[in-house]
XYZ file of C-alpha atoms in Angstrom:
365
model
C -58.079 18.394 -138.951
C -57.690 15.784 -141.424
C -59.854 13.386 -142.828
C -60.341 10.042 -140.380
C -59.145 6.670 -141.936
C -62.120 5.173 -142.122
C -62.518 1.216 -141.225
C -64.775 -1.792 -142.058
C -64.954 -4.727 -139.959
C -65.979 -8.105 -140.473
C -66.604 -10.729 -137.571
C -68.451 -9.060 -134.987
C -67.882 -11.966 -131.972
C -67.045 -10.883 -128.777
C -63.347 -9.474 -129.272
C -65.235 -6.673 -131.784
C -67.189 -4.628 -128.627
C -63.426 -3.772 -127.251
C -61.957 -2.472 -131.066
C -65.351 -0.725 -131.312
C -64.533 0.816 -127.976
C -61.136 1.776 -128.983
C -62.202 3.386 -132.548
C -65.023 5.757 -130.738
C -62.183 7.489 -128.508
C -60.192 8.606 -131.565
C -61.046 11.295 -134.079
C -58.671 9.734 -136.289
C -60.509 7.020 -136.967
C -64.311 6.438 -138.089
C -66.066 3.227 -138.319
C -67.906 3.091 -141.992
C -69.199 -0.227 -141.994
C -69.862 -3.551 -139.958
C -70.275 -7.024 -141.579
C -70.868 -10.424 -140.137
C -72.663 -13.956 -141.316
C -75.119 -12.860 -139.293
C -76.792 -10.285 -141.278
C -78.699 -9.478 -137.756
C -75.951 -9.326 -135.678
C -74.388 -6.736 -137.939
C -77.454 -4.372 -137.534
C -77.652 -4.872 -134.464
C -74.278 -3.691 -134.368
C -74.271 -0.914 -136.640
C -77.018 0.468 -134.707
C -74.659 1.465 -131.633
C -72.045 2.668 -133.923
C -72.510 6.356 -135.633
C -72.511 6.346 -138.964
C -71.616 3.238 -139.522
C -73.512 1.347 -142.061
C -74.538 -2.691 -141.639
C -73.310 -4.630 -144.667
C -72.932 -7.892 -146.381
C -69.091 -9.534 -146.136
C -68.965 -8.650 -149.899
C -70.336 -4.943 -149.908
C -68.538 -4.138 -147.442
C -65.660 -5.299 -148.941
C -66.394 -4.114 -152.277
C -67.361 -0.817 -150.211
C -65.272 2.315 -151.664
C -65.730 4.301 -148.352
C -63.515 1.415 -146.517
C -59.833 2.202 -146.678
C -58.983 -0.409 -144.157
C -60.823 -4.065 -143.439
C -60.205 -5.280 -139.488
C -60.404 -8.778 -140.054
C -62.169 -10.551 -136.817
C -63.057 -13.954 -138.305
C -62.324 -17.001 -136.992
C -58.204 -18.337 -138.129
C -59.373 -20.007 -140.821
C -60.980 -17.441 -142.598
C -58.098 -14.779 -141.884
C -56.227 -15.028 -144.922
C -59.331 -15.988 -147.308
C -60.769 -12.492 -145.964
C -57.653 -10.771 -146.433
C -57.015 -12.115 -149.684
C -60.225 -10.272 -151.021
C -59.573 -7.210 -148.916
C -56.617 -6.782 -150.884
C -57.746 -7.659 -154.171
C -60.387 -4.545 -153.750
C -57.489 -2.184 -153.183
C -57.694 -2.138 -149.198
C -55.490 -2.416 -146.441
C -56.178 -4.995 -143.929
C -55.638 -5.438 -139.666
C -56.045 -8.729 -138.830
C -56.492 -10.778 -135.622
C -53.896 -13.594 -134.597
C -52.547 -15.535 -136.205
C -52.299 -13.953 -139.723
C -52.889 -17.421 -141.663
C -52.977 -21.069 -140.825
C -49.154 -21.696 -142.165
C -46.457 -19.767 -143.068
C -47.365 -20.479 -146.578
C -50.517 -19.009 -146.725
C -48.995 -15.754 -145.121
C -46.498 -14.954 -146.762
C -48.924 -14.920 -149.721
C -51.015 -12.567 -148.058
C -48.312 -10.693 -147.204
C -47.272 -10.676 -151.236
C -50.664 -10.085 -152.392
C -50.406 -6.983 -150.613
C -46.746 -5.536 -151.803
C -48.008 -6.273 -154.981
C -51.582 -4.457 -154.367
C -49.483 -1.300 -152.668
C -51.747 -1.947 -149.523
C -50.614 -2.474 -146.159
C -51.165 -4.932 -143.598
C -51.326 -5.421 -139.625
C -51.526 -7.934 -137.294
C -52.801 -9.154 -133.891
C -51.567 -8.854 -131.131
C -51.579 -5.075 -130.349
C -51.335 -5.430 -126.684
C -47.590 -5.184 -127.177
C -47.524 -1.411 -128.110
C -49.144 -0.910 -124.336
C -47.285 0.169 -121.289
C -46.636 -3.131 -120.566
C -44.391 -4.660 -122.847
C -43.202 -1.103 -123.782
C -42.269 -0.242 -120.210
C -39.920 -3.603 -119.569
C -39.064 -2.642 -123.808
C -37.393 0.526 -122.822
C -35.916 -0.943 -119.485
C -33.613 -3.276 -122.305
C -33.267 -1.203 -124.513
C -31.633 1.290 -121.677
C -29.149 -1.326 -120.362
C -30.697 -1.402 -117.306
C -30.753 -5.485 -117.057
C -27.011 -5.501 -118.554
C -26.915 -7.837 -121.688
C -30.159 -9.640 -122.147
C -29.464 -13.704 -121.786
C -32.470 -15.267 -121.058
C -36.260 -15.025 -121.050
C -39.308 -17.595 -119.910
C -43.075 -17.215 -120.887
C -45.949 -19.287 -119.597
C -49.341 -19.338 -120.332
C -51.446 -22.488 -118.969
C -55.273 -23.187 -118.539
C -57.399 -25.917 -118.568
C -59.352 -25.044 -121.950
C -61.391 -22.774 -123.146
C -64.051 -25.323 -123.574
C -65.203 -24.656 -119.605
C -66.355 -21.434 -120.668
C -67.086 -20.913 -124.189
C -70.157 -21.706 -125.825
C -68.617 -22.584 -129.312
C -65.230 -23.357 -129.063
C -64.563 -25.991 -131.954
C -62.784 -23.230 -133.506
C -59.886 -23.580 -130.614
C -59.531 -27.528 -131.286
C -59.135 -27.166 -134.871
C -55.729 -25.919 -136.618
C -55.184 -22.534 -136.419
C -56.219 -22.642 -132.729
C -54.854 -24.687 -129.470
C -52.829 -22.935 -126.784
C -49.979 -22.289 -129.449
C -51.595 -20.572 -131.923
C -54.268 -18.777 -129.691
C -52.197 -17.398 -126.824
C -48.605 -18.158 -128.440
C -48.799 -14.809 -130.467
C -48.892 -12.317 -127.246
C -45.781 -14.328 -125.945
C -43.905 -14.635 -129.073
C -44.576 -11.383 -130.538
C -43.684 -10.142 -126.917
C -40.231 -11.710 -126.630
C -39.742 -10.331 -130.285
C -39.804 -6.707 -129.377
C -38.187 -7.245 -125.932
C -35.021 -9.505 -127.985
C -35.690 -9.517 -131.012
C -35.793 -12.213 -134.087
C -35.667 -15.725 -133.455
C -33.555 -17.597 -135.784
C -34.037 -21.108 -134.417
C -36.307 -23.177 -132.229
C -36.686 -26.081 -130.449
C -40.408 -27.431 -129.663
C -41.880 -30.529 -127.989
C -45.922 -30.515 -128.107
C -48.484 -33.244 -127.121
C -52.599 -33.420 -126.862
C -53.858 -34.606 -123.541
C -57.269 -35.964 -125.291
C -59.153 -36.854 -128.076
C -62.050 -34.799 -127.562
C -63.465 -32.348 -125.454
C -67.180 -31.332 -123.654
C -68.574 -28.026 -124.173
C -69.343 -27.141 -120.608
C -71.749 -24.115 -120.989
C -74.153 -22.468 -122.899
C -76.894 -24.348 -125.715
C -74.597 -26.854 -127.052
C -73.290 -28.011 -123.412
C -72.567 -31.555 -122.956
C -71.508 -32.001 -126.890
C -68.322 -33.079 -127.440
C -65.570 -31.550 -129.927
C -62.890 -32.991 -131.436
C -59.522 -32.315 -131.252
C -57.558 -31.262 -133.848
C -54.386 -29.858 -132.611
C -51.397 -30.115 -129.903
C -53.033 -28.563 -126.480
C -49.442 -28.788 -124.854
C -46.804 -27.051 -126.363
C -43.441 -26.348 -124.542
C -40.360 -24.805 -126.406
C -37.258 -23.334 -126.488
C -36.062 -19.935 -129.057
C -32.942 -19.053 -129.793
C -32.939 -14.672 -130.055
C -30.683 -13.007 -132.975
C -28.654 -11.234 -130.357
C -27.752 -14.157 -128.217
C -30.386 -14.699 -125.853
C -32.501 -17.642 -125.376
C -36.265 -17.982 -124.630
C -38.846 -20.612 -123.232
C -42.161 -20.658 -123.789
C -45.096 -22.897 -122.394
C -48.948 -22.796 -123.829
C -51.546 -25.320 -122.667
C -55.112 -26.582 -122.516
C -54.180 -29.278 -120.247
C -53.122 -27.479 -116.828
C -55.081 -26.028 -114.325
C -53.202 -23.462 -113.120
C -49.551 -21.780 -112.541
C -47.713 -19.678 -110.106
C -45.512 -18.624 -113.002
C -45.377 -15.086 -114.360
C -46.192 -14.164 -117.661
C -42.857 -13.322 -118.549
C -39.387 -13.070 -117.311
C -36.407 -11.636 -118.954
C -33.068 -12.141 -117.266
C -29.883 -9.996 -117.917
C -26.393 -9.846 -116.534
C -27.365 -7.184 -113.679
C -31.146 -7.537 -113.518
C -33.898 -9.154 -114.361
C -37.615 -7.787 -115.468
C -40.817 -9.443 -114.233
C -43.026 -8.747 -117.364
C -46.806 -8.159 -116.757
C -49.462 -10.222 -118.681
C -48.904 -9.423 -123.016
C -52.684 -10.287 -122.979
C -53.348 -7.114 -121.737
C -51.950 -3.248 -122.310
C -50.726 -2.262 -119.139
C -49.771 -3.753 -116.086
C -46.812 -3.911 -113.352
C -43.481 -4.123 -114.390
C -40.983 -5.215 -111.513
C -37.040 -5.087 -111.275
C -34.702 -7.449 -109.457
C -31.335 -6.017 -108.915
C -28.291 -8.197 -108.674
C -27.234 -8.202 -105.055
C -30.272 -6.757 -103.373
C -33.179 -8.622 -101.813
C -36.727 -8.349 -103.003
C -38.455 -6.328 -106.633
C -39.253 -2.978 -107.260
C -42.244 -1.818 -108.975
C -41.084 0.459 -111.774
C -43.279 3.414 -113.478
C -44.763 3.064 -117.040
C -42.157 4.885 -119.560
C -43.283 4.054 -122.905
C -45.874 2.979 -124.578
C -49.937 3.674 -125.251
C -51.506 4.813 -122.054
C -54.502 2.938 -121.173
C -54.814 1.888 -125.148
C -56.976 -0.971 -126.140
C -57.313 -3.399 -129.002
C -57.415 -1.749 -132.514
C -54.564 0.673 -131.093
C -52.277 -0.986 -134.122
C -54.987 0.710 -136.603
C -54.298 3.732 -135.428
C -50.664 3.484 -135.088
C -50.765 2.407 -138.591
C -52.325 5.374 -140.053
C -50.061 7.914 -138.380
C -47.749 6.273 -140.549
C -45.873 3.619 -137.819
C -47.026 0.855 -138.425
C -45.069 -1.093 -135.369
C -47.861 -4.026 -135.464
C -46.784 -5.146 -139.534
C -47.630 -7.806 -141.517
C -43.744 -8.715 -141.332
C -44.050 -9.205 -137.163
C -46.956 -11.509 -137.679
C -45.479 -13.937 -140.158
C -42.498 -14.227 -138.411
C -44.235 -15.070 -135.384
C -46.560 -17.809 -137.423
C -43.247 -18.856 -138.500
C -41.844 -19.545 -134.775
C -45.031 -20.987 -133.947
C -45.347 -22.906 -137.034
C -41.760 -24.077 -136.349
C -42.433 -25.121 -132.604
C -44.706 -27.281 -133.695
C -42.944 -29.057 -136.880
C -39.551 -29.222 -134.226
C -42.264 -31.811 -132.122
C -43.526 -33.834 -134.920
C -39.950 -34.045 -136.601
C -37.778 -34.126 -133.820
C -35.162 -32.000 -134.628
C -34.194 -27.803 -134.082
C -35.490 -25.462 -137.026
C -33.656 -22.582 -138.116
C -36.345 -19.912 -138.806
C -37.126 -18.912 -142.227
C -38.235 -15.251 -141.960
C -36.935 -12.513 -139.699
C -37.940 -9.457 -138.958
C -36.816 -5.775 -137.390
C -37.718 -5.454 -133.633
C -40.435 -2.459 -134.030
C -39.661 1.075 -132.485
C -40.185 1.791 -129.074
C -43.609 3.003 -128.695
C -42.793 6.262 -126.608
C -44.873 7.215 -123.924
C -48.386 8.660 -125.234
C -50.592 9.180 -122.255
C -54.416 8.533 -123.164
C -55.303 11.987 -124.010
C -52.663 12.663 -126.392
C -53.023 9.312 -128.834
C -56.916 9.786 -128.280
C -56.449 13.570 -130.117
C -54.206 11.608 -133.011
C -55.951 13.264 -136.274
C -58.131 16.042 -134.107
């Protein structure tokens, strides 16, 4: 057995108990050192973890024992913590979206080529069974030439249940930029690149009310667009919608659709790993439920970490800027009132083959 790639990871909010959960299945992978503001919360922490030490943001990233940093801060300290990840020699997994602007990513993404380090991105819920599953079905043929995809993703804002959720009112947050990157990055490996877009985005109010916890009652400001509808134009021909928003309470809609010449895939939710993928057939009534054939088995967040380290690397630093570039693009399209042609591109990942749970949980045993 060979060494585990150990990890450090700074931001310990709620999203850190399910990579925590993920790390402690897999030999490959040891947890070295935890970090937060909250010098408490990261003993508190480190104190369920084995071995893993609790730390100051700067010793643990000055840490030599840390080959890789997850970065779970809030979006606008993503590239500031990646930044200094990289300038102490370490690789870096972030969570979505990998900067603020495309700017400030693609200098993350040069620090590191420069640094020889590597970096990942949010979302990871792609290389599930999911995505994979209706991946392979396109990649087979089985939906004839791919033409046409929709994605929707709606709720009424996250306000009604979190206790603190400035964070999702101010720019790197609102529907686009929180939930955008499992539909984007989605429609990426199911078509591939986008090379144009066409976005129309509006904000319903001026402020929002906290509606639970200490601070309920207080009202937030808001920063950003909490509507954004849009249309992507694919590489290879196809064309994509895509709907995010605070401002509706609900939708009938599926997660995702993609539409070919002979079928057409009901995709479950990118949100999560697994899920039911369904197949309409042209010329027969009704959809069939159709088995899991690639992908992660029963994987969980931080599954790009370890898909990194054997060497993959299917969640890269390249897939998340060109997704902050579509996103960033959506939303420039609205304010300017015009279609953007893309600046970036990327290679559609490889098909994640299909790796029940006991055989990616051995990886490095």
């Amino acid at each position: 057995m060979g060494s585990p790639h150990t990890v450090g990871i700074v931001g310990l909010g709620v999203i850190s108990a399910q990579y925590l959960d993920l790390f402690a299945l897999s030999p490959s992978i040891r947890v070295a050192a935890v970090a937060d503001l909250r010098f408490d919360r990261a003993v508190e922490v480190a104190a369920t973890v084995p071995g893993a030490r609790a730390l100051s943001v700067d010793e643990l990233l000055a840490d030599p024992d840390v080959q890789t940093v997850v970065n779970l801060t809030v979006p606008a300290a993503h590239a500031q913590v990646a930044h200094a990840a990289i300038a102490a020699g370490k690789s870096v997994h972030g969570e979505k979206p990998l900067a603020l602007d495309v700017a400030e990513g693609r200098a993350v993404l040069d620090a590191a080529a420069a640094a020889g380090v590597q970096v990942t991105g949010a979302p990871d819920t792609v290389l599930g069974t999911g995505i994979q599953t209706a991946r392979r079905l396109v990649d087979d043929g089985a939906i004839g030439r791919p033409v046409a995809a929709s994605a929707t993703w709606v709720s009424p804002g996250h306000e009604l249940w979190h206790p603190a959720p400035g964070f999702y009112y101010a720019p790197g947050g609102g529907p686009l930029f929180d939930m955008g990157p499992y539909y984007v990055t989605s429609l990426i490996h199911l078509l591939g690149p986008v090379v144009a877009v066409t976005g129309a985005a509006r904000r319903a109010r001026a402020a929002r009310t906290i509606a639970t916890g200490p601070r309920a009652g207080e009202r937030i400001e808001v920063e950003v667009d909490t509507h954004v509808s849009g249309l992507l134009e694919h590489a290879g021909g196809a064309v994509s919608t895509i709907v995010t928003s605070f401002d509706a309470v609900a939708t009938l809609a599926p997660p995702i659709e993609v539409h070919g010449e002979s079928r057409s895939i009901a995709v479950p939710d990118p949100n999560m790993f697994d899920g039911e993928v369904r197949l309409a057939s042209l010329g027969q009534e009704g959809w069939r439920t159709v088995a899991a054939s690639a992908g992660y088995e029963g994987s969980g967040r931080g599954i790009a970490v370890i898909d990194a380290a054997r060497g993959e690397g299917r969640a890269s630093g390249a897939l998340a800027l060109h997704v902050l570039d579509v996103m960033e693009s959506l939303l420039r399209s609205s304010a300017e009132g015009r279609r953007i042609t893309i600046g970036t591109t990327v290679e559609r990942p490889p098909l994640v083959p299909f790796t029940p749970a006991s055989e990616w949980a051995r990886f490095g045993g």
